[in-house]
Tab-separated table of C-alpha atoms in Angstrom:
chain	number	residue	atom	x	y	z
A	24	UNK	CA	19.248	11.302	-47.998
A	25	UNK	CA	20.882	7.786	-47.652
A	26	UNK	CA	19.023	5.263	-46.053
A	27	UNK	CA	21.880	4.293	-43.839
A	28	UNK	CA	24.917	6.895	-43.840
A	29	UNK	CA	28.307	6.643	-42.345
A	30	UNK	CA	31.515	8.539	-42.368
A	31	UNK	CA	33.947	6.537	-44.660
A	32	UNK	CA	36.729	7.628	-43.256
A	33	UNK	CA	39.671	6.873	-43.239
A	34	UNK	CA	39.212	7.321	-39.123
A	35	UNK	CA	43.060	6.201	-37.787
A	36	UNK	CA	43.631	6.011	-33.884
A	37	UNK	CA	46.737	4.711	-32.111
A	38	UNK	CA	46.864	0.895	-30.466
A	39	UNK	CA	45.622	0.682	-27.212
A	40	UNK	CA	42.797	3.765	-28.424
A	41	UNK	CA	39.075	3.632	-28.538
A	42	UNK	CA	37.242	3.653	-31.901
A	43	UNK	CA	34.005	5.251	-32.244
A	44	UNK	CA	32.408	4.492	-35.401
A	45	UNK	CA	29.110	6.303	-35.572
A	46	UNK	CA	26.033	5.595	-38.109
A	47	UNK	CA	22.900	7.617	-39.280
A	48	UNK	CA	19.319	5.931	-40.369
A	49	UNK	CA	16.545	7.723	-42.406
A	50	UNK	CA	13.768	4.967	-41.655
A	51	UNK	CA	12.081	5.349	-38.222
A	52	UNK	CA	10.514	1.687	-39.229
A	53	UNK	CA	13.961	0.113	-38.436
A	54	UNK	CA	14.023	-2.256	-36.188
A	55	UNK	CA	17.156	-4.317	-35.703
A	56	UNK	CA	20.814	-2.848	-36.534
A	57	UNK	CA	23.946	-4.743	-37.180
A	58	UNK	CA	27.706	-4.143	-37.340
A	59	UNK	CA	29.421	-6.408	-40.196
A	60	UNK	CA	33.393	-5.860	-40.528
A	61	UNK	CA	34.852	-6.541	-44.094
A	62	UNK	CA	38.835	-6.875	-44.202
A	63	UNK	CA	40.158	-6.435	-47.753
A	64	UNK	CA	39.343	-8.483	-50.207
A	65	UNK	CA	36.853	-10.440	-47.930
A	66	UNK	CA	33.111	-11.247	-47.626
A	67	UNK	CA	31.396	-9.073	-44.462
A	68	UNK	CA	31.192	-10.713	-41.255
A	69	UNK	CA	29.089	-9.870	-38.747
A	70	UNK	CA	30.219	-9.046	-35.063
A	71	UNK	CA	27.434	-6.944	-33.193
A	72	UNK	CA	23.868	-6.871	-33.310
A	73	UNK	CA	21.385	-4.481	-31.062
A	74	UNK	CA	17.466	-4.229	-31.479
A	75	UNK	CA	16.732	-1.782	-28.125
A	76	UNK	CA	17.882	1.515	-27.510
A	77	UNK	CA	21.192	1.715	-24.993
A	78	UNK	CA	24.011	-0.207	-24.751
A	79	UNK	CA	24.919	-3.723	-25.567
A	80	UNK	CA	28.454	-4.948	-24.775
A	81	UNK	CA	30.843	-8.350	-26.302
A	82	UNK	CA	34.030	-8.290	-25.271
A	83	UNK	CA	35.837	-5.344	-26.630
A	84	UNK	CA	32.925	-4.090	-28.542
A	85	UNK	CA	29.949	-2.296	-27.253
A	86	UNK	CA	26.966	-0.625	-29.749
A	87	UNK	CA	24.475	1.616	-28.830
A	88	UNK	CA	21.664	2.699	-29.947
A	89	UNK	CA	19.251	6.208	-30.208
A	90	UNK	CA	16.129	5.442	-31.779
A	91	UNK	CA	14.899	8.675	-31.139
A	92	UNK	CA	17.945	10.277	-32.865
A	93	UNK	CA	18.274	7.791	-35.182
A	94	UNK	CA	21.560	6.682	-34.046
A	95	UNK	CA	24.081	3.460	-33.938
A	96	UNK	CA	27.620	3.626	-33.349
A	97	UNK	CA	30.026	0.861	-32.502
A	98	UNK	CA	33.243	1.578	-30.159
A	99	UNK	CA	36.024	-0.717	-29.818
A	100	UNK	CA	38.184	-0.011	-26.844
A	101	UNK	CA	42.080	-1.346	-26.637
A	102	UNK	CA	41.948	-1.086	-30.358
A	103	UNK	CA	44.422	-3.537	-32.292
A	104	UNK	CA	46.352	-3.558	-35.830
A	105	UNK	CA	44.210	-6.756	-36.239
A	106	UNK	CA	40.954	-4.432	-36.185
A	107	UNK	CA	41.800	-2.453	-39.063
A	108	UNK	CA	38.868	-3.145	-41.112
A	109	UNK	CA	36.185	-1.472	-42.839
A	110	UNK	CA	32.882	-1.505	-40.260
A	111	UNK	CA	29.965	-1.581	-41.864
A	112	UNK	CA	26.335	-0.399	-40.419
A	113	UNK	CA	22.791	-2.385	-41.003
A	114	UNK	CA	19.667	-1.990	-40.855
A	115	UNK	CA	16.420	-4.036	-41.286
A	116	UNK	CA	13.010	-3.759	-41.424
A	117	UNK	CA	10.275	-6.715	-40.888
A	118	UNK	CA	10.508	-7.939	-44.233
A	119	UNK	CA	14.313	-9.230	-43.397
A	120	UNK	CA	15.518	-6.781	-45.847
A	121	UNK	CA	18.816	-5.553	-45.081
A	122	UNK	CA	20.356	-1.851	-45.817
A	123	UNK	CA	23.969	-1.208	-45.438
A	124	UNK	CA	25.815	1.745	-45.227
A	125	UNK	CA	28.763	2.309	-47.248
A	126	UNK	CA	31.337	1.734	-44.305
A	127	UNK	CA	34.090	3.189	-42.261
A	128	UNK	CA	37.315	2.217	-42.577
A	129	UNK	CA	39.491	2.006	-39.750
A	130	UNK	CA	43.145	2.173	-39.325
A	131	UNK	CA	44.800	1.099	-35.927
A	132	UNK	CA	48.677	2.144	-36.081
A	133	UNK	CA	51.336	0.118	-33.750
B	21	UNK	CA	28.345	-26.542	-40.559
B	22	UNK	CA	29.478	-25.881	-44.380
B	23	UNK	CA	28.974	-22.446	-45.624
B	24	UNK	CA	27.607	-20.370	-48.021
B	25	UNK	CA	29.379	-21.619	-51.676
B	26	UNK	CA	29.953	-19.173	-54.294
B	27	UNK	CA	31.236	-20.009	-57.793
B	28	UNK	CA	33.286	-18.437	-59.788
B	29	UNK	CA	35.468	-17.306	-57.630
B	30	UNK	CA	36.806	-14.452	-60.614
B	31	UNK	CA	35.269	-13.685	-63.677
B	32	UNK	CA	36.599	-11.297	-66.750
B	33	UNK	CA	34.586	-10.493	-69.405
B	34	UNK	CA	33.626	-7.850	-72.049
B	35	UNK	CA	30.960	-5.399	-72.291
B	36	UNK	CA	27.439	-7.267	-73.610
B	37	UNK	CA	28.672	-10.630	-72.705
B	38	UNK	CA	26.584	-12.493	-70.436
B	39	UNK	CA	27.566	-14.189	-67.392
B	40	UNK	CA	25.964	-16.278	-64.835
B	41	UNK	CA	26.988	-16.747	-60.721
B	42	UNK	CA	25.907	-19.526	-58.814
B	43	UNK	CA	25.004	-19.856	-55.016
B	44	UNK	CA	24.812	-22.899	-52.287
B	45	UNK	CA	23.332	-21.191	-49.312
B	46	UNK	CA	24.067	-22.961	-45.807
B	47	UNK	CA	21.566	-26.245	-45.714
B	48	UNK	CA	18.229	-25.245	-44.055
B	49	UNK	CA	19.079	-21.461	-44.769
B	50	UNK	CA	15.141	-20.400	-46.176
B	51	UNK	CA	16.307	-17.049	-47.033
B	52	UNK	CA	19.224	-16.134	-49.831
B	53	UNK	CA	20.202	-12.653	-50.987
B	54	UNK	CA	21.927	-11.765	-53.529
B	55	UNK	CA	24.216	-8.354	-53.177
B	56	UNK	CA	26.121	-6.191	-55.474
B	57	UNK	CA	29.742	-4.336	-53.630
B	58	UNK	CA	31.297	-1.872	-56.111
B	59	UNK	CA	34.782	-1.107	-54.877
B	60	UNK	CA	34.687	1.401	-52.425
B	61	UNK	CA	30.920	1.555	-51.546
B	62	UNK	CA	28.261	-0.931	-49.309
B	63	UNK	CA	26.915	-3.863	-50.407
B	64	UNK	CA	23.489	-2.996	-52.407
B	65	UNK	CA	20.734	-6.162	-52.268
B	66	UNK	CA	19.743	-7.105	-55.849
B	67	UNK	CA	17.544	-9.253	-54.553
B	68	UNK	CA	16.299	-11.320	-52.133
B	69	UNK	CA	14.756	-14.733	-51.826
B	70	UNK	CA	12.237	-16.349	-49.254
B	71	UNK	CA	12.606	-20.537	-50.036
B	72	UNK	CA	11.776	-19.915	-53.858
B	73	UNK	CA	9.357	-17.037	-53.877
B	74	UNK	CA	10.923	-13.401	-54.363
B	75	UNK	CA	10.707	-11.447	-51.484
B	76	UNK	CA	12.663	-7.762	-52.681
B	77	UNK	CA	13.920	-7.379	-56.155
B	78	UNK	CA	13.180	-3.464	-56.103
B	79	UNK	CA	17.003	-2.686	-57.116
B	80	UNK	CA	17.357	-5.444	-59.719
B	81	UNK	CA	17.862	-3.724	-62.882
B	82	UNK	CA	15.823	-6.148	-64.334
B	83	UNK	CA	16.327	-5.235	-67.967
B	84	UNK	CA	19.494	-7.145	-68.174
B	85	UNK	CA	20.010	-9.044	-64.455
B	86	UNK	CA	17.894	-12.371	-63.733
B	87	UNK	CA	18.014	-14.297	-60.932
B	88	UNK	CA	15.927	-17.575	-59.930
B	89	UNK	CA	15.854	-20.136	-57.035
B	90	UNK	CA	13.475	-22.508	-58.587
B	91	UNK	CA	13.579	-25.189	-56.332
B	92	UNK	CA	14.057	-23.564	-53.048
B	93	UNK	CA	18.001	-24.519	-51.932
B	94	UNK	CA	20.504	-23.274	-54.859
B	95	UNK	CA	20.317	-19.502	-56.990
B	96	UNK	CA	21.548	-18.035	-59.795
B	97	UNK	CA	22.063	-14.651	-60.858
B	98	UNK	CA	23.286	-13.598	-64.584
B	99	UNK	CA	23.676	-10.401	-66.255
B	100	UNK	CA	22.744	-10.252	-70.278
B	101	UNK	CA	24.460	-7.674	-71.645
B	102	UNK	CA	26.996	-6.827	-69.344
B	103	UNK	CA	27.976	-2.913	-68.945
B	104	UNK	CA	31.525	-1.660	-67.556
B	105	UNK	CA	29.694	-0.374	-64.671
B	106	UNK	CA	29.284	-3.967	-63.203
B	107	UNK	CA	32.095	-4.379	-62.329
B	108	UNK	CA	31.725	-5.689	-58.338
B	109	UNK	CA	31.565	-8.248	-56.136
B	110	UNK	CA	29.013	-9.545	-56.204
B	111	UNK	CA	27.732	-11.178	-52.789
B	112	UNK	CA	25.444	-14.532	-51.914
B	113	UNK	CA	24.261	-14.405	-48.012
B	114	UNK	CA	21.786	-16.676	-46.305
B	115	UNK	CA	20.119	-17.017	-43.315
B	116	UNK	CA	17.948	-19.450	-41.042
B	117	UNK	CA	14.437	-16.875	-41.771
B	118	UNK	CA	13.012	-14.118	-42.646
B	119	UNK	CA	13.109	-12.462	-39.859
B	120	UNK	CA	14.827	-8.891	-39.704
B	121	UNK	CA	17.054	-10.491	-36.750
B	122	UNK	CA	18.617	-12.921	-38.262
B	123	UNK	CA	22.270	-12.279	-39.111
B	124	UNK	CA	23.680	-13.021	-43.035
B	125	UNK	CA	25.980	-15.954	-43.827
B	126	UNK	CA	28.014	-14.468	-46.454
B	127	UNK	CA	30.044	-16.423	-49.250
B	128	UNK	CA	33.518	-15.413	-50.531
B	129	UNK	CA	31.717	-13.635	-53.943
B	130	UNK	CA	32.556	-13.374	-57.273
B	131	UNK	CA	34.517	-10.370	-58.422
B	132	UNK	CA	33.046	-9.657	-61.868
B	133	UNK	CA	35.501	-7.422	-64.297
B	134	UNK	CA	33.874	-5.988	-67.287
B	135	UNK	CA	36.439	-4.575	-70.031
Protein backbone atom coordinates (compact mmCIF):
# COMPACT_ATOMS: atom_id res chain seq x y z
CA UNK A 1 0.00 0.00 0.00
CA UNK A 2 1.25 3.59 -0.86
CA UNK A 3 1.97 5.75 1.82
CA UNK A 4 -0.01 8.56 0.34
CA UNK A 5 -2.36 7.48 -2.72
CA UNK A 6 -4.35 9.54 -5.08
CA UNK A 7 -6.32 9.09 -8.20
CA UNK A 8 -4.12 10.48 -11.10
CA UNK A 9 -6.62 11.20 -13.13
CA UNK A 10 -7.06 12.83 -15.65
CA UNK A 11 -10.36 14.23 -13.54
CA UNK A 12 -11.87 17.09 -16.26
CA UNK A 13 -14.94 19.26 -15.08
CA UNK A 14 -16.48 22.21 -16.93
CA UNK A 15 -15.63 26.14 -15.84
CA UNK A 16 -17.67 27.41 -13.31
CA UNK A 17 -17.66 23.36 -11.70
CA UNK A 18 -16.42 22.14 -8.40
CA UNK A 19 -13.31 19.92 -8.21
CA UNK A 20 -13.01 17.35 -5.67
CA UNK A 21 -9.68 15.95 -5.49
CA UNK A 22 -9.62 13.26 -2.85
CA UNK A 23 -6.38 11.60 -1.09
CA UNK A 24 -5.71 8.33 0.94
CA UNK A 25 -2.89 7.97 3.90
CA UNK A 26 -1.52 4.61 5.28
CA UNK A 27 0.25 6.25 8.44
CA UNK A 28 -2.13 6.97 11.37
CA UNK A 29 1.17 8.95 12.82
CA UNK A 30 0.45 11.78 10.28
CA UNK A 31 0.03 14.78 11.49
CA UNK A 32 -0.08 17.76 9.17
CA UNK A 33 -1.32 17.43 5.35
CA UNK A 34 -0.65 19.74 2.52
CA UNK A 35 -1.95 20.47 -0.99
CA UNK A 36 1.04 21.56 -3.45
CA UNK A 37 -0.15 22.32 -7.22
CA UNK A 38 2.57 21.71 -9.96
CA UNK A 39 1.69 23.29 -13.53
CA UNK A 40 3.81 21.73 -16.29
CA UNK A 41 7.10 21.97 -16.34
CA UNK A 42 7.16 23.78 -12.89
CA UNK A 43 8.46 23.29 -9.31
CA UNK A 44 5.28 22.42 -6.70
CA UNK A 45 3.78 25.18 -4.93
CA UNK A 46 1.97 24.95 -2.09
CA UNK A 47 -1.67 26.39 -1.63
CA UNK A 48 -3.50 24.60 1.39
CA UNK A 49 -2.42 23.26 4.52
CA UNK A 50 -4.80 21.51 7.39
CA UNK A 51 -3.49 19.77 10.69
CA UNK A 52 -7.25 19.10 12.46
CA UNK A 53 -9.92 17.09 11.26
CA UNK A 54 -12.93 19.24 9.36
CA UNK A 55 -12.85 21.88 7.19
CA UNK A 56 -10.49 24.68 6.48
CA UNK A 57 -11.43 27.26 3.82
CA UNK A 58 -9.01 30.13 1.47
CA UNK A 59 -10.76 31.66 -0.94
CA UNK A 60 -11.90 29.24 -3.52
CA UNK A 61 -10.29 26.33 -1.90
CA UNK A 62 -11.44 24.45 1.08
CA UNK A 63 -9.60 20.90 2.46
CA UNK A 64 -10.86 18.65 4.79
CA UNK A 65 -9.79 16.28 6.69
CA UNK A 66 -10.88 12.47 8.27
CA UNK A 67 -8.33 11.29 10.49
CA UNK A 68 -10.30 8.54 11.45
CA UNK A 69 -10.75 7.47 7.78
CA UNK A 70 -7.65 8.52 6.81
CA UNK A 71 -8.84 11.08 4.51
CA UNK A 72 -7.83 14.62 2.72
CA UNK A 73 -9.40 15.97 -0.22
CA UNK A 74 -9.19 19.45 -1.65
CA UNK A 75 -12.33 21.06 -3.62
CA UNK A 76 -12.10 24.04 -5.66
CA UNK A 77 -15.42 25.60 -6.41
CA UNK A 78 -15.95 28.12 -9.63
CA UNK A 79 -13.18 26.12 -11.14
CA UNK A 80 -11.01 28.06 -13.86
CA UNK A 81 -8.82 27.08 -17.10
CA UNK A 82 -6.08 28.76 -14.94
CA UNK A 83 -6.50 25.78 -12.31
CA UNK A 84 -5.63 23.11 -14.56
CA UNK A 85 -2.81 21.71 -12.72
CA UNK A 86 -1.65 18.62 -11.28
CA UNK A 87 -2.67 18.72 -7.22
CA UNK A 88 -0.55 17.04 -5.28
CA UNK A 89 -1.29 15.51 -1.57
CA UNK A 90 1.30 15.64 1.61
CA UNK A 91 1.87 14.32 4.41
CA UNK A 92 4.29 14.67 7.40
CA UNK A 93 5.22 13.21 10.35
CA UNK A 94 7.26 14.93 13.41
CA UNK A 95 10.48 14.45 11.93
CA UNK A 96 9.46 17.19 9.05
CA UNK A 97 9.63 14.46 6.61
CA UNK A 98 7.39 14.95 3.83
CA UNK A 99 5.42 12.12 1.65
CA UNK A 100 3.73 13.01 -1.50
CA UNK A 101 1.37 11.33 -3.44
CA UNK A 102 1.76 10.94 -7.02
CA UNK A 103 -0.93 13.66 -7.99
CA UNK A 104 -4.13 14.38 -9.76
CA UNK A 105 -4.26 16.12 -12.66
CA UNK A 106 -6.95 18.36 -13.36
CA UNK A 107 -8.43 19.68 -16.47
CA UNK A 108 -10.93 22.71 -16.36
CA UNK A 109 -12.51 23.11 -20.03
CA UNK A 110 -13.94 26.77 -21.14
CA UNK B 1 13.01 37.43 -0.03
CA UNK B 2 15.26 35.49 -2.76
CA UNK B 3 14.43 31.94 -3.29
CA UNK B 4 15.50 28.66 -3.37
CA UNK B 5 18.53 28.57 -6.35
CA UNK B 6 19.00 25.55 -8.30
CA UNK B 7 21.81 25.03 -10.84
CA UNK B 8 21.88 23.52 -13.73
CA UNK B 9 18.94 24.36 -14.91
CA UNK B 10 19.25 21.09 -17.75
CA UNK B 11 21.63 18.51 -17.79
CA UNK B 12 22.27 15.58 -20.60
CA UNK B 13 24.45 13.00 -20.04
CA UNK B 14 25.28 9.28 -20.66
CA UNK B 15 24.85 6.25 -18.70
CA UNK B 16 27.94 5.95 -15.87
CA UNK B 17 28.78 9.54 -16.15
CA UNK B 18 28.68 11.40 -13.07
CA UNK B 19 27.00 14.55 -12.42
CA UNK B 20 26.67 16.90 -9.63
CA UNK B 21 23.46 19.55 -8.72
CA UNK B 22 23.86 22.34 -6.57
CA UNK B 23 21.37 24.08 -4.10
CA UNK B 24 21.04 27.77 -2.36
CA UNK B 25 18.20 27.26 0.01
CA UNK B 26 16.27 30.59 1.09
CA UNK B 27 18.78 32.46 3.79
CA UNK B 28 17.89 31.27 7.35
CA UNK B 29 16.06 28.15 5.80
CA UNK B 30 17.68 25.28 8.58
CA UNK B 31 16.12 22.54 6.73
CA UNK B 32 16.92 21.49 2.81
CA UNK B 33 15.57 18.45 0.98
CA UNK B 34 16.54 17.12 -1.76
CA UNK B 35 13.68 15.29 -4.10
CA UNK B 36 13.68 13.11 -7.07
CA UNK B 37 10.17 13.70 -9.76
CA UNK B 38 10.25 11.06 -12.53
CA UNK B 39 7.86 12.21 -15.22
CA UNK B 40 4.57 11.28 -14.42
CA UNK B 41 4.89 10.28 -10.69
CA UNK B 42 5.33 12.44 -7.03
CA UNK B 43 8.22 13.85 -5.92
CA UNK B 44 10.27 11.04 -3.82
CA UNK B 45 12.74 12.74 -0.88
CA UNK B 46 16.33 11.49 -1.41
CA UNK B 47 17.17 13.10 1.39
CA UNK B 48 16.83 15.49 3.81
CA UNK B 49 18.96 17.88 5.77
CA UNK B 50 18.61 19.54 9.33
CA UNK B 51 21.47 22.71 9.21
CA UNK B 52 24.32 20.14 8.24
CA UNK B 53 23.40 16.95 10.02
CA UNK B 54 21.27 14.30 7.93
CA UNK B 55 18.01 13.98 9.11
CA UNK B 56 16.29 11.09 6.37
CA UNK B 57 18.40 9.58 3.70
CA UNK B 58 16.36 6.16 3.88
CA UNK B 59 15.60 6.36 -0.08
CA UNK B 60 19.07 7.51 -1.15
CA UNK B 61 20.40 4.81 -3.18
CA UNK B 62 23.48 5.40 -1.66
CA UNK B 63 25.62 3.13 -3.78
CA UNK B 64 25.95 5.68 -6.46
CA UNK B 65 24.00 9.14 -5.08
CA UNK B 66 25.93 11.46 -2.44
CA UNK B 67 24.82 14.38 -1.10
CA UNK B 68 26.50 16.81 1.62
CA UNK B 69 25.73 20.23 3.26
CA UNK B 70 28.95 20.62 5.03
CA UNK B 71 28.69 23.89 6.25
CA UNK B 72 25.10 24.27 7.02
CA UNK B 73 23.64 26.92 4.09
CA UNK B 74 24.48 25.39 0.44
CA UNK B 75 24.05 21.26 -0.80
CA UNK B 76 25.03 19.17 -3.29
CA UNK B 77 23.80 16.09 -4.65
CA UNK B 78 25.73 13.91 -7.47
CA UNK B 79 25.10 10.66 -8.95
CA UNK B 80 28.40 8.34 -9.86
CA UNK B 81 27.51 6.18 -12.31
CA UNK B 82 24.52 7.44 -13.71
CA UNK B 83 21.72 4.77 -14.92
CA UNK B 84 18.91 5.62 -17.66
CA UNK B 85 16.48 5.29 -14.96
CA UNK B 86 17.49 8.76 -13.50
CA UNK B 87 16.24 10.47 -15.58
CA UNK B 88 14.00 13.28 -13.37
CA UNK B 89 13.79 16.34 -11.96
CA UNK B 90 15.31 16.49 -9.53
CA UNK B 91 13.96 18.98 -6.71
CA UNK B 92 15.84 21.34 -3.86
CA UNK B 93 13.09 22.66 -1.15
CA UNK B 94 13.77 24.46 2.09
CA UNK B 95 12.13 25.56 4.91
CA UNK B 96 12.37 27.87 8.14
CA UNK B 97 12.49 24.22 10.63
CA UNK B 98 12.02 21.08 11.18
CA UNK B 99 8.90 21.07 12.07
CA UNK B 100 6.27 18.82 10.13
CA UNK B 101 4.25 22.27 9.61
CA UNK B 102 6.34 24.07 7.88
CA UNK B 103 5.58 24.41 4.17
CA UNK B 104 8.63 23.66 1.32
CA UNK B 105 10.23 26.46 -0.69
CA UNK B 106 10.84 24.72 -3.83
CA UNK B 107 13.52 25.70 -6.58
CA UNK B 108 12.94 25.47 -10.37
CA UNK B 109 15.10 21.81 -10.45
CA UNK B 110 17.28 20.32 -12.66
CA UNK B 111 15.91 18.01 -15.30
CA UNK B 112 18.59 15.31 -15.55
CA UNK B 113 18.50 13.20 -19.08
CA UNK B 114 20.47 10.07 -19.09
CA UNK B 115 21.06 8.52 -22.74
Amino acid sequence: QKEVEQNSGPLSVPEGAIASLNCTYSDRGSQSFFWYRQYSGKSPELIMSIYSNGDKEDGRFTAQLNKASQYVSLLIRDSQPSDSATYLCVRSGNTGKLIFGQGTTLQVKP
Amino acid sequence: EAGVAQSPRYKIIEKRQSVAFWCNPISGHATLYWYQQILGQGPKLLIQFQNNGVVDDSQLPKDRFSAERLKGVDSTLKIQPAKLEDSAVYLCASSPGGLSSSPLHFGNGTRLTVT
